[in-house]
Every structure is written in structure tokens, then in C-alpha cells.
CSV table of C-alpha atoms and ligand atoms in Angstrom, one decimal:
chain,number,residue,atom,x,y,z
A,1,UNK,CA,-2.2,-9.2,-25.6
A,2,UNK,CA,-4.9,-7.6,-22.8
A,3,UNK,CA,-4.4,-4.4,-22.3
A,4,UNK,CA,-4.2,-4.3,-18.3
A,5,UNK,CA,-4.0,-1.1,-16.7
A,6,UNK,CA,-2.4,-1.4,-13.5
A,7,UNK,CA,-3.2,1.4,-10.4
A,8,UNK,CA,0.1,2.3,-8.9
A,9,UNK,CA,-0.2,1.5,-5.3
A,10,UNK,CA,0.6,4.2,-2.9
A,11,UNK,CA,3.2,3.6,0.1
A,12,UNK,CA,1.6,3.8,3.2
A,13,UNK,CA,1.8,7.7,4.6
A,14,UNK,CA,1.8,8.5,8.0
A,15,UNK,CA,3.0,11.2,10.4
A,16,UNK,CA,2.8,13.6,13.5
A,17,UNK,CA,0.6,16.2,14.4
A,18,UNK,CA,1.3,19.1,16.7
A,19,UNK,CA,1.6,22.8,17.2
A,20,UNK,CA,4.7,22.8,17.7
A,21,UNK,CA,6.2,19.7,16.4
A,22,UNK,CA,9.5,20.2,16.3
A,23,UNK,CA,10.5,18.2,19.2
A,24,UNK,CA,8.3,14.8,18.4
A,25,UNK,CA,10.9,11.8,18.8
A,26,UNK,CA,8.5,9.9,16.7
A,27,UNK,CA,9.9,10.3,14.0
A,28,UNK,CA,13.3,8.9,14.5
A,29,UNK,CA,11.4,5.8,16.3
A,30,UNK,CA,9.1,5.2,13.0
A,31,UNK,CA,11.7,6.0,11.0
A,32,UNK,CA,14.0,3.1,12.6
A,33,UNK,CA,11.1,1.0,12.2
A,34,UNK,CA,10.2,1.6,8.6
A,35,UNK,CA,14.3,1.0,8.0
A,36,UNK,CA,15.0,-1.5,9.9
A,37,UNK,CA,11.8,-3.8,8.2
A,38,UNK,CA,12.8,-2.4,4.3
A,39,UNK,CA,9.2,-1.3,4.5
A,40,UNK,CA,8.2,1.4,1.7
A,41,UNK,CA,6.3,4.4,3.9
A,42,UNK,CA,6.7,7.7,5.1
A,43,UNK,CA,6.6,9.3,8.6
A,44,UNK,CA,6.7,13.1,8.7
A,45,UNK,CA,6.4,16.2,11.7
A,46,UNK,CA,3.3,18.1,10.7
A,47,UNK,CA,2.9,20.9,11.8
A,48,UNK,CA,-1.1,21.4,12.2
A,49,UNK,CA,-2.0,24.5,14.1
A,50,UNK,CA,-5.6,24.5,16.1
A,51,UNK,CA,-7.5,26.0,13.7
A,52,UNK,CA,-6.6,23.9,11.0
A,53,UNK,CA,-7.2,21.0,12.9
A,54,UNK,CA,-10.5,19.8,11.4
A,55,UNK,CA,-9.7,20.2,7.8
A,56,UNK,CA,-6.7,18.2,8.2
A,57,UNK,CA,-8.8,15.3,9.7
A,58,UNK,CA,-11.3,15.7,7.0
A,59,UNK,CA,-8.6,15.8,4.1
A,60,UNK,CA,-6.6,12.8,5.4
A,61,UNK,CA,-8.1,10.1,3.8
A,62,UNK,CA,-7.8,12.1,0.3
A,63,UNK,CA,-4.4,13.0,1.0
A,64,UNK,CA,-3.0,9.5,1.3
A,65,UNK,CA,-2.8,9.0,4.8
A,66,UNK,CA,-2.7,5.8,6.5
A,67,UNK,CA,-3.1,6.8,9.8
A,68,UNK,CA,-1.1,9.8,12.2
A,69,UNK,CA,-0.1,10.5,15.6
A,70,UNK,CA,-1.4,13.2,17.7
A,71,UNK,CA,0.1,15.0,19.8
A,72,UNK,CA,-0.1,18.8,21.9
A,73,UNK,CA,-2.3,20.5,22.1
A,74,UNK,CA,-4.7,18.4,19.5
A,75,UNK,CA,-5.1,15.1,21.6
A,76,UNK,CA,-8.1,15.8,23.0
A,77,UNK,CA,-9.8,17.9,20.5
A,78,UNK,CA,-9.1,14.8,18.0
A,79,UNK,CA,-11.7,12.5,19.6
A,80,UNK,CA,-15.0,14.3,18.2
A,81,UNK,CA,-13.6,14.6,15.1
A,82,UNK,CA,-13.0,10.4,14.6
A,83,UNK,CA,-15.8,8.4,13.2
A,84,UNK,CA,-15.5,6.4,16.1
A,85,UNK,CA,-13.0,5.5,19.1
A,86,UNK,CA,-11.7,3.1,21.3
A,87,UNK,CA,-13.3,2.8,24.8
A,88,UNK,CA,-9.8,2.9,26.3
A,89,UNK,CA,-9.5,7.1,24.3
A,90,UNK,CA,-12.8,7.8,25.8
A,91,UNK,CA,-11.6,6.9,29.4
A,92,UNK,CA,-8.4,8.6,28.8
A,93,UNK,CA,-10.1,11.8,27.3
A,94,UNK,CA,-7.8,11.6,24.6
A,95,UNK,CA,-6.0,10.0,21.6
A,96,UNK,CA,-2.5,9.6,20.4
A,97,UNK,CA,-3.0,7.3,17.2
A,98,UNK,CA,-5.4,7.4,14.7
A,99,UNK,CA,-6.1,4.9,11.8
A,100,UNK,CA,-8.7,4.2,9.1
A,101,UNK,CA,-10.9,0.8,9.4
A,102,UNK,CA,-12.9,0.9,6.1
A,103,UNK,CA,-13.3,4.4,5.2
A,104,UNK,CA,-13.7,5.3,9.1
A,105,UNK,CA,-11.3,7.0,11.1
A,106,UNK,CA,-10.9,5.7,14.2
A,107,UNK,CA,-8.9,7.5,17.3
A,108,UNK,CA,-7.6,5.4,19.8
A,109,UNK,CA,-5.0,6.0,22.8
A,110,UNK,CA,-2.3,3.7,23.1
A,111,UNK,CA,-0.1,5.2,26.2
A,112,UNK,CA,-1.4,2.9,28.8
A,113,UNK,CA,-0.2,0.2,26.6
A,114,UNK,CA,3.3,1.4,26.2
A,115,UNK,CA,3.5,2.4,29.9
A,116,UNK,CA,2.1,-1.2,31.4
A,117,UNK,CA,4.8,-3.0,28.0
A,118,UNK,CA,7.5,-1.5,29.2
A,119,UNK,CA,6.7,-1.8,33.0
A,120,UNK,CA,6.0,-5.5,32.6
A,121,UNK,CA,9.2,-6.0,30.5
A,122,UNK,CA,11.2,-4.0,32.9
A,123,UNK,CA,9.8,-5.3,36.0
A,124,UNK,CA,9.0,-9.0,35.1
A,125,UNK,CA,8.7,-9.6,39.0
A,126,UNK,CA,5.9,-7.3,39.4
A,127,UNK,CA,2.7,-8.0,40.7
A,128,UNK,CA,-0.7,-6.6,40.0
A,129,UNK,CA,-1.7,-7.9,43.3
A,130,UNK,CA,-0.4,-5.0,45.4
A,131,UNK,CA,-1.5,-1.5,45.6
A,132,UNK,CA,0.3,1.1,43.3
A,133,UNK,CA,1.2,5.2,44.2
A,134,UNK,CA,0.5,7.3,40.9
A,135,UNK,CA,1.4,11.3,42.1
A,136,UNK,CA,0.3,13.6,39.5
A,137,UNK,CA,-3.6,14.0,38.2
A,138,UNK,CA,-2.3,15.0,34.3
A,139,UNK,CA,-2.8,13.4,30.7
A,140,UNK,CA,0.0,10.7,31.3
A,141,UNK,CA,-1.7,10.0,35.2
A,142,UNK,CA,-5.0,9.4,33.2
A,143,UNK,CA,-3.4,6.8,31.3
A,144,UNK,CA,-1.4,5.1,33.7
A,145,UNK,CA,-4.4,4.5,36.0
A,146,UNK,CA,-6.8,3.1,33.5
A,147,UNK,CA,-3.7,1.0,32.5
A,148,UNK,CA,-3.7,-0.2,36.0
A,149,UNK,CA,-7.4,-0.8,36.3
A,150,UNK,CA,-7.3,-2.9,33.7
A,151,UNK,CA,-4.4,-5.0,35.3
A,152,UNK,CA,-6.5,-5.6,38.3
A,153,UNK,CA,-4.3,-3.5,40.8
A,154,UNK,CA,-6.3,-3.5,43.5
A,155,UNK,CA,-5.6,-0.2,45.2
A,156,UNK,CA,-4.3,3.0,43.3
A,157,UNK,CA,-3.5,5.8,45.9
A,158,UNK,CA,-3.0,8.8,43.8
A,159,UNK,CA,-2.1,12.3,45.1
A,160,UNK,CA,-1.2,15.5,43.2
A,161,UNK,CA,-0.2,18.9,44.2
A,162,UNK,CA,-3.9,20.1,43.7
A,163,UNK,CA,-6.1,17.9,45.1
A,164,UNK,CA,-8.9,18.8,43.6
A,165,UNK,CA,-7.8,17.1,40.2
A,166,UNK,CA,-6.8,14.6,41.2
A,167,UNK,CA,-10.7,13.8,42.5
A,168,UNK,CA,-11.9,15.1,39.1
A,169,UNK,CA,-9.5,12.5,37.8
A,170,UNK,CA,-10.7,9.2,40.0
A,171,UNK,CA,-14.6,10.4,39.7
A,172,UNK,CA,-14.2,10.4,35.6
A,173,UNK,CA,-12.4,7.5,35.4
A,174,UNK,CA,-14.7,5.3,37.5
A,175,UNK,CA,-17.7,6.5,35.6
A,176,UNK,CA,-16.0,4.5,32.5
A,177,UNK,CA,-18.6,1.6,31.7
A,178,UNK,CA,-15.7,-0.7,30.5
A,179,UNK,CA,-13.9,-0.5,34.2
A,180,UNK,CA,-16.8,0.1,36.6
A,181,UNK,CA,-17.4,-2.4,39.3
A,182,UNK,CA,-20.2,-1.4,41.7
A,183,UNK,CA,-18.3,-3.0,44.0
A,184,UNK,CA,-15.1,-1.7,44.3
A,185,UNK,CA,-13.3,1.8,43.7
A,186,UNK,CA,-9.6,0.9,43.3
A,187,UNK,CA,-8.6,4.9,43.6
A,188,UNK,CA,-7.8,6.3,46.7
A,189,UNK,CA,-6.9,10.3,46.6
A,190,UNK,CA,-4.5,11.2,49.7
A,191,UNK,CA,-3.3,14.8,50.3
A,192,UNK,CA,0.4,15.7,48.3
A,193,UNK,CA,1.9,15.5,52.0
A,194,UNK,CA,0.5,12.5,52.9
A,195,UNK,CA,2.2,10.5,50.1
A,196,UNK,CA,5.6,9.6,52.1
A,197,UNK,CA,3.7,7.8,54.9
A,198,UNK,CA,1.5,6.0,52.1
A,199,UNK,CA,4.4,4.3,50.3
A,200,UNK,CA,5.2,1.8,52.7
A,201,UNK,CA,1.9,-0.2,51.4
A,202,UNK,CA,2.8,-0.2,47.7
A,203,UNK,CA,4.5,-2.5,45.3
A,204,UNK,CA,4.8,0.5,42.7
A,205,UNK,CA,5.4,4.2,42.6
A,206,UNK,CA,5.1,6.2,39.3
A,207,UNK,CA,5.5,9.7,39.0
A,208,UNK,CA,3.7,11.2,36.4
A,209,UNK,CA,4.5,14.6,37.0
A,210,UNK,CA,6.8,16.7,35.1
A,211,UNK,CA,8.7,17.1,38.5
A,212,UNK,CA,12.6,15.9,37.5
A,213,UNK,CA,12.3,16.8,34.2
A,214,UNK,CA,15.5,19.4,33.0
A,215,UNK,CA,14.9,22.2,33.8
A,216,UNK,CA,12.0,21.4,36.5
A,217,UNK,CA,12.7,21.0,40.7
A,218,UNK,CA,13.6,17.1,41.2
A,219,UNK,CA,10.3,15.4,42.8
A,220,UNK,CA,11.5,15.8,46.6
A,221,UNK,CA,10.2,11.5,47.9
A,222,UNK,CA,12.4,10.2,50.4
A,223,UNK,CA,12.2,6.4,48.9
A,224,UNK,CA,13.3,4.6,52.1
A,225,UNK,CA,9.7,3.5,53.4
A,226,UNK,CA,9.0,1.6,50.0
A,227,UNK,CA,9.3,-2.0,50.1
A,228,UNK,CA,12.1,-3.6,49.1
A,229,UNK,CA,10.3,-5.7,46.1
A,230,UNK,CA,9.1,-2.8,44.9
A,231,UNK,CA,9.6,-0.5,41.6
A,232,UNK,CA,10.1,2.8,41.0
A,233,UNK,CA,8.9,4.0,37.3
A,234,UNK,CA,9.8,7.9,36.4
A,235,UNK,CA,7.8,8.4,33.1
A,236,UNK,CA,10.7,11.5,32.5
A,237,UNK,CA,13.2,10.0,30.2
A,238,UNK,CA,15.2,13.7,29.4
A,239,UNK,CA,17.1,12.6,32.1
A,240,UNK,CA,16.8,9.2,31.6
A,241,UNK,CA,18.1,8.6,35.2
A,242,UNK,CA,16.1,11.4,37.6
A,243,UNK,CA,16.8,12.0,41.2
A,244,UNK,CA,14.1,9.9,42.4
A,245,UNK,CA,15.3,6.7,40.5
A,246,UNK,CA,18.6,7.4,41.0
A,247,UNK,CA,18.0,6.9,44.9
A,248,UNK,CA,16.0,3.8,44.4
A,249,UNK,CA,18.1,2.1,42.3
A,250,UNK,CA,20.7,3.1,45.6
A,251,UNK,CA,18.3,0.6,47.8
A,252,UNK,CA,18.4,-1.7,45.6
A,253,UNK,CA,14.8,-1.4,44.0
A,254,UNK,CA,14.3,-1.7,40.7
A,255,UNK,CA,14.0,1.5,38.3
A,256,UNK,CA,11.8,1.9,35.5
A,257,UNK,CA,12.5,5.1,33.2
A,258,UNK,CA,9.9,6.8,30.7
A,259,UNK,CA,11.7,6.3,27.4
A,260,UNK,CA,10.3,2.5,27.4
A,261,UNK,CA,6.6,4.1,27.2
A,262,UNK,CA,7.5,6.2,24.8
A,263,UNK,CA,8.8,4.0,23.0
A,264,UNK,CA,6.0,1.2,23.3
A,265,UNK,CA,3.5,3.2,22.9
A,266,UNK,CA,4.2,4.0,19.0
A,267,UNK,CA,4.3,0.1,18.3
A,268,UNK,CA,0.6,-0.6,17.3
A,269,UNK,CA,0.4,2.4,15.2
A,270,UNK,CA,2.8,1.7,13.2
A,271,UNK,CA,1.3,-1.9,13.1
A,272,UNK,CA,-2.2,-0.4,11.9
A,273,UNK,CA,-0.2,2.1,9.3
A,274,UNK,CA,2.4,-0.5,7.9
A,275,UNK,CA,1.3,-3.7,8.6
A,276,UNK,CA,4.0,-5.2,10.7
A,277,UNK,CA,4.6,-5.2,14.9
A,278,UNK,CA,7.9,-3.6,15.2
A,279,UNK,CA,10.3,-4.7,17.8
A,280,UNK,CA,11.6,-2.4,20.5
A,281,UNK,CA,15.2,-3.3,21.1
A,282,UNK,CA,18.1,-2.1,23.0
A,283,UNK,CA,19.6,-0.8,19.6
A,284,UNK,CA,16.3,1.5,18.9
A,285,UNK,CA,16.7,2.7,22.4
A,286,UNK,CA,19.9,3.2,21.9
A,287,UNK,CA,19.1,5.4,19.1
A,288,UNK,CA,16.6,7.3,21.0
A,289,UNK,CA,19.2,8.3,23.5
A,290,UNK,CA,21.8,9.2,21.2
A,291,UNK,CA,19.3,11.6,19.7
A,292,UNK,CA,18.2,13.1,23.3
A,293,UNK,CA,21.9,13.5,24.0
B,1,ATR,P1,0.7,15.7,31.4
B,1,ATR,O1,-0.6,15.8,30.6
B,1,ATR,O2,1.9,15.5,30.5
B,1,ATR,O3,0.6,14.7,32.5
B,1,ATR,P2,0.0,18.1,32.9
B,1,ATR,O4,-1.4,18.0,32.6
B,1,ATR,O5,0.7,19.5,32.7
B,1,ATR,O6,0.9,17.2,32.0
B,1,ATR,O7,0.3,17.6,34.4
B,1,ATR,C1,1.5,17.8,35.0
B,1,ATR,C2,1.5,17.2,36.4
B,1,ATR,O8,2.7,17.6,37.1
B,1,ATR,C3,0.3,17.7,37.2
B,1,ATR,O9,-0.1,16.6,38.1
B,1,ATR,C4,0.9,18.8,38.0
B,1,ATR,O10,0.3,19.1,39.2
B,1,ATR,P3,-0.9,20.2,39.3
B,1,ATR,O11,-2.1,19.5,38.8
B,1,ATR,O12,-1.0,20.5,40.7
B,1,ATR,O13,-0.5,21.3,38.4
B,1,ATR,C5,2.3,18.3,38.3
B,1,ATR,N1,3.3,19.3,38.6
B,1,ATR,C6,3.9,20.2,37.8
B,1,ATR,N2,4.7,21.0,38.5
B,1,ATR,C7,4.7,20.6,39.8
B,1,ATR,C8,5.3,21.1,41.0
B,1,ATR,N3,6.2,22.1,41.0
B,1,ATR,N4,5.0,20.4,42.1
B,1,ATR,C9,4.1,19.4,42.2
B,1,ATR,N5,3.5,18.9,41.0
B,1,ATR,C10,3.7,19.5,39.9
């Protein structure tokens, strides 16, 4: 008889970090996942508050994570303390989902993913052909735009209420090695009040601001000039149906809400932490909403 000693393995540990973190929803979506797949793992809300931040980084690997997701205020600050990250993180100027490769720990930003998945599932008849409107010059307006780039759009008119970050915004972005062409600069700032008589030429509006959100003033557009091929995506989802798609859904235009991108974008980290693509299906969503409800 050999005398084999066998090392238990550990299930795969991952989680969210935030300060506060008791309103992540990715819990419930990993948590679906990890039950819907019988897949042993864990997914917890950790609380991680800013000056704690780089010990926790340091002391993942020993305490048995796989991989997290980042969230406020720690998505930015997360990027220099990564071995390495993705190019698409650096453009952004920020990560959402971190994983180990080796013993490296590598920060990468998957929101322009889960915005562009759930716009090209939504919208199957979209084009990248056309120009695209992006109002608001925030985090999720960084994303969205270099999510766009990379689809080739070849005019992004963006406009915000301050101008000036909007510019800050397009200059950083177009100073990205992985999407500079000499040659052409797809992003075009226009003044906030300019933005009506722009949207005649686009094939796709997203608003990016928090403008519609409960508790916020509804994002005053008057939708009528936008062709009638083209989408309206809110990236709000609390309410899932906001002012602004409600009245372009009334002209018949197709309207994209922001649950589908949040969604999305927690699929490839839970590929990276637990080995498996996970689906994202009516039911999830479903269960999303119920909880938001
Ligand atoms: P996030 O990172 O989630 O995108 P953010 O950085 O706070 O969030 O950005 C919020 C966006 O909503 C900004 O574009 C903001 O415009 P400003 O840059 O002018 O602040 C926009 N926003 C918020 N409240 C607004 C309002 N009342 N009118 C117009 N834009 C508004």
C-alpha cells in the first residue's frame, strides 16, 4: 500500500470589493451562475475601505482568491497595484475584474464588453457604420467610447454638461496606442445644447449619465430628430424603462436598457475565476429584476 498524501483542493474564492458594498448586484448574478452550473466557489461583498486597499491586493493570493471584482471608489486606484493590465484598463483608466495568470495579478476592465454584448444582442440590426451620440464624459462614457472605437464607429459625437471633460476625455482616449490612427479622430465634442440638432446624423444614442436614474431629473432629449433605424441605449437599469426610452420605444425605435451591461460585463470574470462562460438568460435577468424590485 503507498502512502499517498493527497492536498485538499480549495474551491475557487472570489468576490466584490467596495466601500460601501452593500448594494453590489454581483453577487446575486455570480451567485446564479455558480448554482445554476453545480460549480463549488464562493462569491462574497467585501467591504475594503481605501486605506486597506493595498494590503488586501497583496494578501489575495495567500488568502485563496481566485480573482475579485472592483468596484467604488477602488477602480482606479486598483490599476498600479496589478502586476500587469490589459490595454483596454489602461484606456479606460480603470478596472472592474481582476484575476491571477501564474502568480501575477492582472487587472483588466470588462464594461465595454458587456455594454457592446448586450447592444449587439439587443440591437442585432445595428451598424457600426454610422456615427454614435455618447452624452456624459464619466467612467461608464470612458468605456462605452473605447468600446465603440474598437467597433469601427466612425464618428462618436459626445457632449456632457461640462465641456471641458468631456475634451479631457476624447484627448486621453485618442492618445491610447492600441486605438490611435494618425489619420482619423472618431470623437467629436459638441456643446450640451447642441446635442438635439446633432442626433439626426446618428444610428445610436447612449446616455451615460446618471440623468433618469431614481431619484435624479429625467435626461430632458426630445427623440423625434433620430432616425427611424436607430437605437436608443439608457445604461440606467433602476428604472429599467427611463423617460428617455420610454419615448423612443413610442416612435418605434428600438430601446436598449443598462441591466444587459451589467449583466455582460461579469461573464468573463467569472470565466477566469471558475472556469466556465456563464450564460446570460432571460431567467437570470429576470432574477436581477426581481431583486431591484
Ligand atoms: P460614472 O463614472 O458612473 O459615469 P460620473 O463620473 O459621476 O459617473 O459621471 C456622471 C455623468 O453624469 C457626468 O457626465 C455628469 O456630467 P458632469 O461631468 O457635467 O458632472 C453627468 N450628470 C450628472 N448629473 C447631471 C445633470 N443634472 N445634468 C447633466 N449631466 C449630469
Amino acid at each position: 500500500m503507498t502512502n499517498k498524501t493527497t492536498t485538499p483542493t480549495m474551491a475557487p474564492k472570489a468576490g466584490v470589493i467596495g466601500w460601501p458594498i452593500t448594494h453590489s448586484r454581483s453577487p446575486l448574478i455570480h451567485g446564479f451562475w455558480l448554482n445554476k452550473y453545480q460549480l463549488a466557489g464562493s462569491y462574497d461583498k467585501i467591504p475594503v475601505a481605501p486605506e486597506n486597499l493595498e494590503t488586501f491586493i497583496s494578501g489575495m493570493r495567500a488568502a485563496g482568491f481566485s480573482g475579485i471584482n472592483v468596484t467604488i471608489p477602488h477602480k482606479e486606484n486598483v490599476l498600479k497595484l496589478a502586476d500587469k493590465t490589459t490595454a483596454e484598463a489602461r484606456a479606460i483608466g480603470a478596472a472592474n475584474t481582476l484575476w491571477f495568470e501564474g502568480e501575477e495579478l492582472i487587472a483588466g476592465n470588462t464594461d465595454g464588453y458587456g455594454f457592446i454584448t448586450h447592444l449587439k444582442k439587443s440591437a442585432p440590426s445595428w451598424s457600426a457604420d454610422e456615427p454614435a451620440m455618447v452624452i456624459g464624459a464619466g467612467g461608464a462614457a470612458r468605456a462605452i467610447i473605447y468600446a465603440l472605437m474598437r467597433e469601427g464607429v466612425p464618428e462618436i459625437i459626445l457632449t456632457n454638461r461640462t465641456r471641458s471633460r468631456a475634451e479631457a476625455l476624447a484627448e486621453n482616449l485618442l492618445k491610447q496606442q492600441d486605438l490611435s490612427d494618425k489619420d482619423h479622430h472618431p470623437i467629436k465634442v459638441i456643446d450640451w445644447e447642441e446635442k438635439d440638432a446633432a442626433l439626426s446624423r446618428v444610428n445610436l444614442l447612449v446616455n451615460t449619465t446618471s440623468l433618469g436614474m431614481a431619484g435624479n431629473p429625467p435626461l430632458e432629449l426630445d427623440t423625434a430628430p433620430l432616425p427611424p433605424h436607430s437605437i436608443c441605449y439608457d445604461i440606467v437599469y433602476a428604472p429599467l424603462e427611463t423617460d428617455l426610452l420610454k419615448s423612443a420605444r413610442q416612435r418605434g425605435l428600438i430601446g436598449v436598457d443598462g441591466l444587459g451591461m451589467l449583466i455582460h460585463q461579469a461573464a468573463p470574470g467569472f470565466e477566469k475565476w471558475f472556469g466556465k462562460f456563464p450564460e446570460v438568460t432571460t431567467e437570470l435577468t429576470q432574477h436581477v429584476i426581481d431583486d431591484l424590485a
